[in-house]
Every structure is written in C-alpha cells, then in structure tokens.
Coordinates of C-alpha atoms and ligand atoms in Angstrom, one line a residue:
M519 CA 38.0 -37.2 -129.9
G520 CA 41.6 -38.1 -130.4
P521 CA 42.6 -34.7 -131.8
V522 CA 41.1 -32.8 -128.9
M523 CA 43.2 -34.5 -126.3
D524 CA 46.2 -34.1 -128.5
T525 CA 49.0 -34.2 -126.0
A526 CA 51.3 -32.0 -128.3
Q527 CA 48.7 -29.5 -128.1
L528 CA 48.6 -29.6 -124.1
E529 CA 52.4 -29.5 -124.2
D530 CA 52.1 -26.3 -126.5
T531 CA 49.6 -24.6 -124.0
E532 CA 51.8 -25.4 -121.1
R533 CA 55.0 -23.9 -122.6
E534 CA 53.1 -20.9 -123.6
A535 CA 51.5 -20.4 -120.2
A536 CA 55.1 -20.9 -118.6
A537 CA 56.6 -18.3 -121.0
R538 CA 53.4 -15.9 -120.1
L539 CA 54.1 -16.3 -116.4
Q540 CA 58.0 -15.8 -117.1
A541 CA 57.3 -12.6 -118.8
A542 CA 55.6 -10.9 -115.6
T543 CA 58.0 -8.3 -114.3
D544 CA 56.2 -7.4 -111.0
P545 CA 53.9 -9.1 -108.8
D546 CA 50.6 -7.6 -110.3
Q547 CA 51.5 -8.6 -113.8
L548 CA 52.3 -12.2 -112.0
R549 CA 48.8 -12.1 -110.7
A550 CA 47.4 -11.2 -114.2
A551 CA 49.4 -13.9 -115.9
E552 CA 48.0 -16.6 -113.5
Y553 CA 44.4 -15.7 -113.9
E554 CA 44.9 -15.9 -117.8
T555 CA 47.0 -19.3 -117.9
L556 CA 45.4 -21.0 -115.0
G557 CA 42.0 -19.4 -114.0
K558 CA 38.6 -20.4 -115.3
R559 CA 39.0 -19.0 -118.7
S560 CA 42.6 -20.3 -119.4
A561 CA 43.3 -22.7 -122.2
L562 CA 43.9 -25.2 -119.4
A563 CA 40.6 -25.0 -118.2
A564 CA 39.2 -25.6 -121.6
F565 CA 41.1 -28.9 -121.8
N566 CA 39.3 -30.0 -118.3
Q567 CA 36.0 -29.1 -119.7
Q568 CA 36.8 -31.5 -122.9
L569 CA 37.5 -34.6 -120.2
G570 CA 33.8 -35.3 -120.0
Q571 CA 33.5 -36.1 -123.7
L572 CA 36.3 -38.9 -123.1
S573 CA 36.1 -42.4 -122.4
P574 CA 36.7 -43.4 -118.9
E575 CA 40.1 -44.8 -119.2
E576 CA 41.1 -42.0 -121.5
R577 CA 39.5 -39.6 -119.0
R578 CA 41.6 -41.0 -116.4
S579 CA 45.2 -40.8 -118.2
T580 CA 44.4 -37.5 -119.7
G581 CA 43.2 -36.1 -116.3
Q582 CA 46.5 -37.3 -114.7
L583 CA 48.5 -35.3 -117.7
L584 CA 46.1 -32.2 -117.0
N585 CA 46.6 -32.4 -113.4
A586 CA 50.7 -32.6 -113.7
A587 CA 50.7 -29.8 -116.2
R588 CA 48.6 -27.5 -113.8
A589 CA 50.7 -28.5 -110.7
R590 CA 53.9 -27.7 -112.5
L591 CA 52.6 -24.2 -114.1
Q592 CA 51.3 -23.5 -110.6
A593 CA 55.1 -24.3 -108.9
F594 CA 56.6 -22.4 -111.7
A595 CA 54.1 -19.3 -110.8
D596 CA 55.1 -19.7 -107.1
A597 CA 58.7 -19.7 -107.8
R598 CA 58.4 -16.6 -110.1
R599 CA 56.4 -14.5 -107.5
Q600 CA 58.9 -15.4 -105.0
E601 CA 61.8 -14.1 -107.5
L602 CA 59.7 -11.0 -108.2
E603 CA 59.1 -10.1 -104.5
A604 CA 62.8 -10.6 -103.8
E605 CA 63.5 -8.2 -106.7
A606 CA 60.9 -5.6 -105.2
R607 CA 62.3 -5.8 -101.9
A608 CA 65.8 -5.3 -103.1
A609 CA 64.9 -2.3 -105.2
R610 CA 62.9 -0.8 -102.2
L611 CA 65.8 -1.3 -99.8
E612 CA 68.1 0.3 -102.4
A613 CA 66.0 3.1 -103.0
E614 CA 65.6 3.8 -99.2
R615 CA 69.2 3.3 -98.7
L616 CA 71.2 5.9 -96.7
D617 CA 74.8 6.2 -96.8
L618 CA 75.8 6.8 -93.3
T619 CA 79.4 7.0 -94.4
E620 CA 79.0 10.1 -96.4
V621 CA 80.6 13.3 -95.2
P622 CA 78.6 16.1 -96.6
P623 CA 80.5 19.1 -97.9
G624 CA 79.8 22.2 -95.4
P625 CA 81.0 24.3 -92.6
E626 CA 83.6 22.7 -90.4
R627 CA 82.4 21.2 -87.2
G628 CA 82.6 23.8 -84.3
H629 CA 84.1 23.2 -80.8
L630 CA 84.1 24.6 -77.4
N631 CA 85.1 28.1 -77.1
L632 CA 88.7 28.6 -75.5
V633 CA 87.1 29.9 -72.4
T634 CA 85.0 27.0 -71.7
Q635 CA 88.1 24.7 -72.6
T636 CA 90.2 26.6 -70.2
R637 CA 87.3 26.0 -67.4
D638 CA 86.9 22.5 -68.1
E639 CA 90.8 22.0 -67.6
L640 CA 91.0 24.0 -64.5
E641 CA 88.1 22.1 -63.1
E642 CA 90.1 19.0 -63.9
V643 CA 92.8 20.2 -61.8
F644 CA 90.7 20.8 -58.9
I645 CA 88.9 17.6 -59.3
G646 CA 92.2 15.7 -59.5
M647 CA 92.6 17.4 -56.0
G648 CA 89.6 16.2 -54.5
Y649 CA 87.5 19.1 -54.9
A650 CA 83.7 19.2 -55.8
V651 CA 82.3 21.8 -58.5
A652 CA 79.4 24.0 -57.4
E653 CA 77.7 26.9 -59.2
G654 CA 75.3 29.8 -58.2
P655 CA 73.2 32.3 -60.0
E656 CA 74.5 35.1 -62.0
V657 CA 72.0 37.7 -60.7
E658 CA 72.5 37.9 -57.1
T659 CA 71.3 39.8 -53.9
D660 CA 73.2 42.6 -52.4
W661 CA 73.4 40.3 -49.2
Y662 CA 75.2 37.4 -51.0
N663 CA 77.5 39.6 -53.1
F664 CA 78.5 41.8 -50.3
E665 CA 76.9 41.6 -46.8
A666 CA 77.3 38.1 -46.1
L667 CA 81.0 38.6 -47.3
N668 CA 81.8 41.1 -44.7
I669 CA 81.3 44.0 -46.8
P670 CA 78.5 46.1 -45.3
K671 CA 76.9 49.2 -47.2
A672 CA 79.3 52.0 -47.2
H673 CA 82.3 49.9 -46.8
P674 CA 84.9 51.0 -49.2
A675 CA 85.7 47.8 -50.9
R676 CA 82.2 48.1 -52.6
S677 CA 83.4 50.7 -54.7
G678 CA 86.2 48.6 -56.1
F679 CA 83.8 46.2 -57.7
D680 CA 82.0 48.8 -60.1
T681 CA 78.8 46.7 -59.5
L682 CA 76.0 46.3 -62.3
Y683 CA 72.6 46.5 -60.5
V684 CA 69.3 45.2 -61.9
D685 CA 66.2 47.2 -61.9
W686 CA 64.5 44.6 -59.4
G687 CA 62.7 45.0 -55.9
E688 CA 64.1 47.8 -53.7
P689 CA 66.8 50.0 -55.5
G690 CA 70.5 48.8 -55.2
S691 CA 69.3 45.1 -53.7
T692 CA 69.5 43.1 -56.8
L693 CA 72.9 42.9 -59.0
L694 CA 74.7 41.2 -61.5
R695 CA 77.3 39.2 -59.4
A696 CA 80.7 41.0 -59.3
H697 CA 82.8 38.1 -58.4
T698 CA 82.2 34.3 -57.5
S699 CA 82.7 34.8 -54.0
P700 CA 78.8 34.9 -53.3
V701 CA 78.7 31.2 -54.3
Q702 CA 81.1 30.4 -51.4
I703 CA 78.0 31.6 -49.0
R704 CA 75.7 29.5 -50.8
V705 CA 77.8 26.4 -50.7
M706 CA 78.4 26.9 -46.8
Q707 CA 74.5 27.4 -46.4
T708 CA 73.7 24.1 -48.1
Q709 CA 76.6 21.8 -47.3
K710 CA 78.1 20.7 -43.9
P711 CA 82.0 20.9 -43.6
P712 CA 84.4 19.5 -44.3
I713 CA 84.2 21.5 -47.8
Y714 CA 86.4 21.1 -50.6
S715 CA 84.7 23.2 -53.4
I716 CA 85.3 25.1 -56.5
M717 CA 82.8 27.5 -58.0
P718 CA 83.4 28.5 -61.6
G719 CA 81.3 31.1 -63.4
K720 CA 80.6 34.3 -65.2
V721 CA 81.0 37.6 -63.5
Y722 CA 79.9 41.4 -64.5
R723 CA 81.5 44.7 -63.9
K724 CA 81.0 48.0 -65.0
D725 CA 84.4 48.2 -66.8
T726 CA 85.4 49.8 -70.2
P727 CA 86.7 46.9 -72.4
D728 CA 90.3 47.2 -73.0
A729 CA 93.2 44.7 -73.3
R730 CA 93.0 43.4 -69.8
H731 CA 89.4 43.9 -68.9
T732 CA 86.1 42.8 -70.1
P733 CA 82.6 43.7 -68.6
S734 CA 81.7 40.2 -68.4
F735 CA 84.5 37.7 -67.5
N736 CA 85.0 34.4 -65.6
Q737 CA 86.3 33.6 -62.4
I738 CA 87.0 30.3 -60.4
E739 CA 86.3 30.7 -56.8
G740 CA 87.7 28.0 -54.3
L741 CA 86.7 27.2 -50.8
V742 CA 88.1 24.7 -48.1
V743 CA 86.4 24.3 -44.7
D744 CA 87.8 21.8 -42.4
K745 CA 89.6 21.3 -39.1
A746 CA 93.0 22.5 -38.4
I747 CA 93.8 24.1 -42.0
T748 CA 96.7 26.5 -42.0
F749 CA 97.7 29.2 -44.3
G750 CA 100.5 26.7 -45.2
D751 CA 97.5 24.6 -46.8
L752 CA 96.4 27.5 -48.8
A753 CA 100.0 28.2 -50.2
G754 CA 100.7 24.7 -51.1
T755 CA 97.4 24.2 -52.7
I756 CA 98.0 27.3 -55.1
E757 CA 101.6 26.0 -55.5
V758 CA 100.3 22.7 -56.7
F759 CA 97.4 23.9 -58.7
T760 CA 99.9 26.5 -60.7
G761 CA 102.2 23.5 -61.6
A762 CA 99.5 21.3 -62.7
Y763 CA 97.7 23.8 -64.8
F764 CA 100.6 26.0 -66.3
G765 CA 103.5 23.4 -66.1
P766 CA 106.3 22.5 -64.0
A767 CA 108.2 25.6 -64.9
I768 CA 105.6 28.1 -63.3
H769 CA 105.3 28.9 -59.5
S770 CA 103.3 30.9 -57.3
R771 CA 104.0 33.2 -54.7
L772 CA 101.9 35.2 -52.0
R773 CA 102.0 38.8 -51.2
P774 CA 100.1 40.5 -48.3
A775 CA 96.8 42.2 -49.6
Y776 CA 93.4 43.3 -48.2
F777 CA 90.0 41.5 -49.0
P778 CA 87.2 41.7 -46.7
F779 CA 86.1 38.4 -46.6
T780 CA 89.6 36.7 -45.7
E781 CA 92.1 37.4 -42.8
P782 CA 95.2 37.6 -43.4
S783 CA 94.6 38.0 -47.3
A784 CA 97.2 37.7 -50.0
E785 CA 97.5 38.5 -53.8
F786 CA 99.0 35.3 -55.7
E787 CA 101.2 35.8 -58.4
I788 CA 102.7 33.2 -60.6
T789 CA 105.7 33.0 -62.8
C790 CA 105.4 35.2 -65.7
T791 CA 104.3 32.5 -68.5
I792 CA 105.8 34.8 -71.4
C793 CA 109.3 34.8 -70.3
E794 CA 109.3 32.2 -67.4
G795 CA 110.6 34.6 -64.9
E796 CA 113.3 36.0 -66.9
G797 CA 111.4 39.7 -67.1
C798 CA 109.7 41.1 -70.0
R799 CA 107.4 43.7 -71.1
T800 CA 104.1 41.6 -69.9
C801 CA 105.4 41.3 -66.5
S802 CA 107.1 44.8 -66.5
G803 CA 110.5 43.1 -65.9
T804 CA 109.5 41.6 -62.4
G805 CA 109.4 37.8 -63.8
W806 CA 105.8 37.5 -61.9
I807 CA 102.2 38.3 -62.9
E808 CA 99.3 38.7 -60.5
L809 CA 96.5 36.0 -61.0
G810 CA 94.0 36.2 -58.0
G811 CA 93.3 36.8 -54.4
C812 CA 93.3 34.4 -51.4
G813 CA 93.3 34.3 -47.7
M814 CA 91.8 32.4 -44.5
V815 CA 88.1 32.7 -44.4
H816 CA 87.2 35.8 -42.0
P817 CA 85.2 34.9 -38.9
N818 CA 82.4 37.3 -39.9
V819 CA 81.8 35.2 -43.0
F820 CA 81.6 31.9 -40.8
A821 CA 79.1 33.8 -38.6
A822 CA 76.9 34.9 -41.7
V823 CA 76.3 31.2 -42.7
G824 CA 76.3 29.9 -39.0
I825 CA 79.6 27.9 -39.0
D826 CA 81.2 27.9 -35.7
P827 CA 84.8 29.4 -36.5
E828 CA 86.3 27.9 -33.0
E829 CA 85.4 24.4 -34.5
W830 CA 86.2 25.0 -38.4
G831 CA 88.8 26.7 -40.3
G832 CA 89.1 27.6 -43.9
F833 CA 90.6 29.0 -46.7
A834 CA 89.4 30.5 -50.1
F835 CA 90.7 32.1 -53.3
G836 CA 89.5 33.5 -56.6
F837 CA 91.0 34.2 -60.0
G838 CA 90.1 34.7 -63.5
I839 CA 89.6 32.1 -65.8
D840 CA 90.0 34.5 -68.8
R841 CA 93.3 35.7 -67.5
C842 CA 94.4 32.1 -67.1
A843 CA 93.7 31.3 -70.9
Q844 CA 95.4 34.6 -71.6
M845 CA 98.5 33.9 -70.1
R846 CA 98.6 30.3 -71.2
H847 CA 98.3 31.2 -74.7
G848 CA 100.0 34.6 -74.9
L849 CA 96.9 36.9 -75.9
S850 CA 97.9 40.2 -75.8
D851 CA 94.1 41.4 -75.7
M852 CA 91.3 39.9 -73.7
R853 CA 88.8 41.3 -76.2
V854 CA 89.2 38.5 -78.5
L855 CA 87.7 35.9 -76.1
L856 CA 84.3 37.8 -76.7
D857 CA 84.7 39.0 -80.2
N858 CA 83.7 35.6 -81.8
D859 CA 86.0 36.1 -84.7
I860 CA 86.2 32.7 -86.2
R861 CA 89.7 33.1 -87.4
F862 CA 90.7 33.5 -83.7
I863 CA 88.5 31.0 -82.1
S864 CA 89.4 28.1 -84.7
Q865 CA 93.0 28.2 -83.7
F866 CA 92.1 26.5 -80.3
Ligands
DAH560 N1 86.4 38.0 -55.2 C1 87.7 38.5 -55.2 C2 87.7 39.6 -56.6 O1 86.9 39.1 -57.4 C3 88.7 37.5 -55.4 C4 89.1 36.9 -54.3 C5 90.0 37.3 -53.2 C6 88.3 35.5 -53.8 C7 90.3 36.7 -52.2 C8 88.6 34.8 -52.9 C9 89.2 35.6 -51.7 O2 88.0 34.1 -52.3 O3 89.7 34.9 -50.5 O4 88.4 40.1 -56.6

C-alpha cells in the first residue's frame, strides 16, 4: 500500500494542481481548472478513493494530509478567482473609460448674437433701475398696434409706420407689429399701477434695407404708470439710462416732437458716440444723434385700458436696440446685424 500513498506523489499532485490554477487567465478558464484539479475526476479525488485500502491509522493520517492539500488548493483557487475578477473589472473600466477632459477639434463654440447681447445689457440697466421686463406677440391686431394707442383709422401717423399686414381675418385687421408700443397696452390691461416696465422685442416695417434701416429690427419700450409722475422724471430716467449704457461721456437731450400716444411728446437724442459731441460726419456736425421717442402717456391711451388719468400719470419711451448696438460699436451699416457673416459676428 505504501507506494500508493506516497506523500511525495501527493506533493507533486498539489504542485501541479496549483500551477494549473495559476495558469488560468480568466474566470472561465479558472472554473475549468478547478474542475480538473479539485473535481470528481481529479488526481486528488483518485487519492481519496484509495483511502479505503489503508489501515485505520494510515487512513486517518493520510486523510488529514489529503484534506489539508485540498483546503490549500481551494484557498489558492479562491484567491486566484478574486485576482482574475479584479483584473477583468479593471479591463472593463478601462475599455469603458471616457476622457471628459478632452477637447475635440472642431468648430469654435458659438455665442449670443450682438443684438441679443445688446438687448440683455439694456435690460440689465433698466432692471437695475427697478423695472420689470414684459413681452408681447409679434403678430398683433390693428387695435393694439394703432387704435388703443390713439391712432384711429385714417390717422396720418399710420402712414409713417409702413405696416406689414398678415392675411388673417378681416383685411387690415391683423399685422406684424410696427413698434413695441402695443405691449404697453397689454401690460396696462393685465397689471395694476404702479407699473415700471420695459418691453423689448422684434418689430417689422415695409422698409427697403439700407445702411440705417432693416425691415425687421428690435425696440425697447418703456412704461411708467404711477402717482405724481412728471416730465422731469422722464428726462431724468433717460439721462440715467444713457450714462449707464453708453458711459459717463454720453448725455441725452429732449426735443419737442409729436406722437399720438403721448402728450407732450419728445424725441430724445444722445451725444454722438463717434465724436463724443465734437461734431462729425455721423452726427452731421451737430454732436447729437437721435435715439428714440418719448412723452407723457396720453389720456386717451389710459382710457383705452381703463386707467383713470385723474388718479394716475405716466411716461413712455421707445428706441431701437439695433441702433444702440450700431452707435456703441460704431457700425456704419445696420445690415451686418442680419447678414449672419461669421467674420463680423465673431468679433463680438
Ligand atoms: N413707438 C414709437 C416708434 O416706433 C416710439 C415711441 C415714441 C415709443 C414715443 C413711445 C413713445 O413709447 O412714448 O416710432
């Protein structure tokens, strides 16, 4: 019996089994190796079967040797499994890794158009003065665009707007708003005074594009409705806004004018931003440039929205956003704002 239970042979078997387990390079191979070295048909199992032929004492001591060898191999296999699983996990992570710091080559990032930037900056100035921002529809009715603003049918001021009509409803009833003033009406219909509001947005006119006109442009409307509002409040507001947006060298002045929705009305001019008042070609040597219109809200406008003109007063103003961008950046031609020429746009 002795040779069968040769401990050297058992040691060889254990060494070979360990080598076989160590040689597995992934969890599947390891499972196969475990079956071969520790399973029913393994060399180790063959030793077990021979135990029965031994004397009781030999059986006990040899059995202990076999059990110890089996336990060592099983522990070795378990350790190897953890190693292989960790390797597999690391390989998977590496394969799935995304380098989020990489900046792919390609077109440069875009940015807001100059007109949008200008609108945002103008809004900031007025928000800083306590105004809220409101918006209204670009497709309007005749009533909001004209009638409620004290411009009845056949009023000569209508011809000044070169209105674009929309083929909808009664002919002439629906249009692309020609100014942002109709939003004043909508704000007064939906909010109770006191009102301190600006209303930026796109407006449309049947204008032929040239250096100073585009058929679609942007305005900012301003409206204040409160008690004891004076023309001085209006003039002061425009002066503060002018300095805040264009800088301390730029001032404003008012000149008498006519608008149906305000009385009295004025045009407001600012120091020419090109020559800062010295006089140049842009300002025709006057040192001033016209920016927009303004005035005290007409009682008929208050009447249209049901605000009592005996109790409330107010002022309004309106000016071009594109014109502000043009003046601040010295653009000689307004059409560049609509051209989408990346060489121009990317400068701002
Ligand atoms: N809506 C006028 C225009 O587009 C500008 C304007 C003038 C707005 C006087 C006003 C105002 O609010 O009071 O020409």
